[in-house]
Short mmCIF file of C-alpha atoms and ligand atoms in Angstrom, two decimals:
data_model
loop_
_atom_site.label_atom_id
_atom_site.label_comp_id
_atom_site.label_asym_id
_atom_site.label_seq_id
_atom_site.Cartn_x
_atom_site.Cartn_y
_atom_site.Cartn_z
CA MET O 1 -49.87 -0.59 -50.63
CA ASP O 2 -52.06 -3.43 -49.54
CA PHE O 3 -49.68 -5.36 -47.33
CA LYS O 4 -50.83 -8.92 -46.69
CA PHE O 5 -50.06 -11.52 -44.07
CA LYS O 6 -50.28 -14.78 -45.98
CA ASP O 7 -50.81 -18.32 -44.77
CA LEU O 8 -47.86 -20.69 -44.95
CA PRO O 9 -47.70 -22.12 -48.48
CA TYR O 10 -47.71 -25.68 -47.02
CA ALA O 11 -48.95 -27.50 -43.92
CA SER O 12 -47.00 -26.59 -40.77
CA ASP O 13 -46.07 -30.24 -40.17
CA SER O 14 -45.01 -30.96 -43.74
CA LEU O 15 -41.34 -30.10 -43.19
CA GLU O 16 -41.01 -32.70 -40.41
CA PRO O 17 -38.69 -34.08 -39.18
CA PHE O 18 -36.25 -31.42 -40.40
CA ILE O 19 -38.26 -28.39 -39.27
CA ASP O 20 -40.85 -29.29 -36.65
CA LYS O 21 -44.50 -28.31 -36.62
CA THR O 22 -44.34 -26.29 -33.40
CA THR O 23 -41.43 -24.23 -34.69
CA MET O 24 -43.27 -23.54 -37.94
CA GLU O 25 -46.49 -22.58 -36.15
CA THR O 26 -44.73 -20.32 -33.66
CA HIS O 27 -42.38 -18.85 -36.23
CA HIS O 28 -45.12 -18.02 -38.72
CA GLY O 29 -48.11 -17.41 -36.45
CA LYS O 30 -46.33 -15.52 -33.65
CA HIS O 31 -42.96 -14.17 -34.78
CA HIS O 32 -43.87 -13.26 -38.35
CA ARG O 33 -47.35 -12.14 -37.32
CA THR O 34 -45.90 -9.77 -34.72
CA TYR O 35 -43.48 -8.22 -37.22
CA TYR O 36 -46.38 -7.77 -39.62
CA ASP O 37 -48.73 -6.22 -37.05
CA ASN O 38 -46.03 -3.86 -35.77
CA PHE O 39 -45.08 -2.88 -39.32
CA ILE O 40 -48.69 -2.01 -40.18
CA LYS O 41 -48.94 -0.03 -36.93
CA ALA O 42 -45.67 1.81 -37.64
CA ILE O 43 -46.65 2.98 -41.15
CA LYS O 44 -50.27 3.80 -40.36
CA ASP O 45 -51.05 7.40 -41.40
CA THR O 46 -47.49 7.93 -42.70
CA PRO O 47 -46.42 8.39 -46.35
CA GLN O 48 -44.90 4.87 -46.23
CA ALA O 49 -48.40 3.37 -46.08
CA SER O 50 -48.63 3.97 -49.84
CA TRP O 51 -45.06 2.90 -50.67
CA SER O 52 -44.03 -0.59 -51.82
CA LEU O 53 -41.68 -2.65 -49.64
CA PRO O 54 -38.76 -2.20 -52.11
CA GLU O 55 -39.36 1.59 -51.99
CA ILE O 56 -39.37 1.53 -48.20
CA PHE O 57 -36.18 -0.56 -48.12
CA SER O 58 -34.35 1.63 -50.62
CA LYS O 59 -34.88 4.65 -48.35
CA ILE O 60 -34.59 2.76 -45.08
CA SER O 61 -31.78 4.91 -43.66
CA THR O 62 -34.18 7.89 -43.60
CA LEU O 63 -36.93 5.99 -41.76
CA PRO O 64 -37.48 5.05 -38.10
CA ALA O 65 -35.89 1.82 -36.84
CA VAL O 66 -39.34 0.39 -36.08
CA ILE O 67 -40.04 0.31 -39.85
CA ARG O 68 -36.67 -1.29 -40.61
CA ASN O 69 -37.08 -4.01 -38.00
CA ASN O 70 -40.72 -4.86 -38.60
CA GLY O 71 -40.94 -4.15 -42.32
CA GLY O 72 -37.78 -6.22 -42.75
CA GLY O 73 -39.20 -8.90 -40.48
CA HIS O 74 -42.37 -9.11 -42.53
CA TYR O 75 -40.65 -9.23 -45.93
CA ASN O 76 -37.83 -11.58 -44.88
CA HIS O 77 -40.18 -14.17 -43.40
CA GLY O 78 -42.57 -14.06 -46.35
CA PHE O 79 -39.59 -14.67 -48.61
CA PHE O 80 -38.16 -17.42 -46.40
CA TRP O 81 -41.37 -19.49 -46.29
CA ASP O 82 -41.28 -19.78 -50.07
CA CYS O 83 -37.69 -21.07 -49.94
CA MET O 84 -38.90 -24.32 -48.35
CA GLY O 85 -41.50 -26.87 -49.30
CA ALA O 86 -42.77 -30.35 -48.59
CA ASN O 87 -42.38 -31.27 -52.25
CA GLY O 88 -39.84 -28.63 -53.13
CA LEU O 89 -37.40 -28.55 -55.99
CA ARG O 90 -34.41 -29.80 -54.00
CA HIS O 91 -31.76 -28.93 -56.56
CA PRO O 92 -31.52 -25.79 -58.67
CA THR O 93 -32.17 -26.37 -62.37
CA GLY O 94 -31.85 -24.37 -65.56
CA GLN O 95 -30.06 -21.03 -65.86
CA ILE O 96 -29.60 -20.40 -62.14
CA SER O 97 -27.98 -23.81 -61.79
CA GLN O 98 -25.46 -23.01 -64.52
CA HIS O 99 -24.67 -19.66 -62.90
CA ILE O 100 -24.22 -21.32 -59.49
CA ASP O 101 -21.78 -23.84 -60.99
CA LYS O 102 -19.86 -21.07 -62.75
CA THR O 103 -19.62 -18.88 -59.63
CA PHE O 104 -19.19 -21.42 -56.84
CA GLY O 105 -17.93 -24.50 -58.69
CA SER O 106 -20.86 -26.73 -57.75
CA TYR O 107 -24.15 -26.80 -55.89
CA GLU O 108 -22.39 -28.49 -52.97
CA ALA O 109 -19.95 -25.56 -52.82
CA LEU O 110 -22.87 -23.10 -52.71
CA ILE O 111 -24.37 -25.06 -49.79
CA LYS O 112 -21.01 -24.87 -48.02
CA SER O 113 -20.78 -21.13 -48.66
CA MET O 114 -24.30 -20.43 -47.33
CA THR O 115 -23.68 -22.68 -44.31
CA THR O 116 -20.44 -20.88 -43.49
CA ALA O 117 -22.20 -17.51 -43.84
CA GLY O 118 -24.92 -18.71 -41.48
CA LEU O 119 -22.45 -19.93 -38.89
CA SER O 120 -20.42 -16.71 -39.15
CA ARG O 121 -23.42 -14.46 -38.52
CA PHE O 122 -22.98 -13.42 -34.89
CA GLY O 123 -26.35 -13.17 -33.16
CA SER O 124 -29.44 -12.98 -35.36
CA GLY O 125 -29.87 -12.51 -39.06
CA PHE O 126 -30.41 -14.06 -42.46
CA VAL O 127 -28.25 -15.70 -45.12
CA TRP O 128 -29.02 -14.83 -48.73
CA LEU O 129 -28.13 -15.82 -52.24
CA ILE O 130 -28.47 -12.61 -54.22
CA MET O 131 -27.94 -11.25 -57.69
CA GLN O 132 -26.09 -7.96 -57.55
CA LYS O 133 -26.88 -5.21 -60.06
CA ASN O 134 -23.60 -5.95 -61.88
CA GLY O 135 -24.69 -9.55 -62.51
CA THR O 136 -22.60 -11.12 -59.73
CA LEU O 137 -24.20 -14.00 -57.85
CA SER O 138 -23.23 -13.65 -54.17
CA VAL O 139 -23.77 -15.21 -50.77
CA ILE O 140 -24.16 -12.61 -48.04
CA SER O 141 -25.59 -12.42 -44.55
CA THR O 142 -27.47 -9.52 -43.01
CA PRO O 143 -27.93 -8.73 -39.29
CA ASN O 144 -31.27 -8.75 -37.49
CA GLN O 145 -34.12 -8.13 -39.99
CA ASN O 146 -32.02 -6.29 -42.55
CA ASN O 147 -32.09 -7.55 -46.13
CA PRO O 148 -30.24 -7.06 -49.42
CA LEU O 149 -32.84 -4.57 -50.68
CA MET O 150 -31.96 -2.08 -47.94
CA GLY O 151 -30.16 0.98 -49.24
CA ASP O 152 -27.57 0.99 -46.50
CA GLU O 153 -26.52 -2.67 -46.70
CA PRO O 154 -22.87 -2.94 -47.82
CA VAL O 155 -23.74 -5.53 -50.51
CA GLN O 156 -27.14 -5.14 -52.14
CA GLY O 157 -29.05 -7.11 -54.73
CA THR O 158 -32.12 -9.09 -55.62
CA PRO O 159 -32.77 -11.91 -53.12
CA LEU O 160 -33.03 -15.38 -54.67
CA MET O 161 -32.76 -17.68 -51.63
CA ALA O 162 -32.91 -16.98 -47.89
CA ILE O 163 -32.26 -18.81 -44.63
CA ASP O 164 -33.41 -17.40 -41.30
CA VAL O 165 -30.65 -18.00 -38.73
CA TRP O 166 -32.38 -16.44 -35.74
CA GLU O 167 -32.47 -18.87 -32.80
CA HIS O 168 -36.29 -18.89 -32.94
CA ALA O 169 -35.97 -20.68 -36.31
CA TYR O 170 -34.33 -23.74 -34.77
CA TYR O 171 -34.11 -23.67 -30.98
CA LEU O 172 -37.01 -26.05 -30.20
CA ARG O 173 -35.60 -28.90 -32.29
CA TYR O 174 -31.89 -28.17 -32.40
CA GLN O 175 -31.37 -26.00 -29.28
CA ASN O 176 -28.13 -24.07 -29.74
CA SER O 177 -26.92 -26.11 -32.71
CA ARG O 178 -27.23 -23.78 -35.66
CA ILE O 179 -25.14 -26.17 -37.75
CA ARG O 180 -27.62 -29.03 -37.36
CA TYR O 181 -30.44 -26.72 -38.44
CA LEU O 182 -28.45 -25.44 -41.42
CA ASP O 183 -27.63 -29.01 -42.46
CA ALA O 184 -31.33 -29.94 -42.14
CA PHE O 185 -32.48 -26.95 -44.20
CA TRP O 186 -31.21 -28.46 -47.47
CA ASN O 187 -33.61 -31.39 -47.03
CA VAL O 188 -36.60 -29.03 -47.26
CA VAL O 189 -35.23 -26.37 -49.61
CA ASP O 190 -37.34 -25.39 -52.62
CA TRP O 191 -35.51 -23.82 -55.58
CA LYS O 192 -38.68 -23.12 -57.59
CA LYS O 193 -39.01 -19.49 -56.55
CA ALA O 194 -35.28 -18.80 -56.87
CA SER O 195 -35.27 -20.21 -60.40
CA ALA O 196 -38.30 -18.13 -61.40
CA LEU O 197 -36.81 -14.96 -59.87
CA TYR O 198 -33.52 -15.61 -61.65
CA ASP O 199 -35.22 -16.15 -65.00
CA ALA O 200 -37.18 -12.91 -64.54
CA LEU O 201 -34.05 -10.79 -63.92
MN1 MN3 W 1 -37.52 -15.67 -38.01
#
């Protein structure tokens, strides 16, 4: 596989004031970059160098922790950047919107569910909206750099939306207040990718 480290899909200051420029630059250019570099180093000259990320994640329990942590870190951040945008689609539309209403009652209830999941995650991790194989739309959280594609996660599925709840995602602007960061996130959310992923299922 040709694994790529991509630029942010928007200017690093374009999510201000909700997510600050320094956080975006550090988070993308240092944290994500380090996961990426360490992932590439970890798979170099191994069979995994020719696998796709979903293949690697499906067999993650058989692979070294360094691949889990850094491969997960690379994928999760790449996914997360696309979940935000300066001119994002701030409200889900179309089929995914109908499914959200049917499952959670309303978009506001989904926000509440993802916020609660983020606050309940002890330590570091991610919150996800996923589609399980059986067609159930679910909010889950994963520890560290795990994700819902990993074969040993208790609830697995296709990621549609992600929020990074590691302290490095919010500490500079919000210090220890994860709730203020989670509240701010919905001002910069972009549902375009989630809608497209849903429609492609
Ligand atoms: Mn992060």
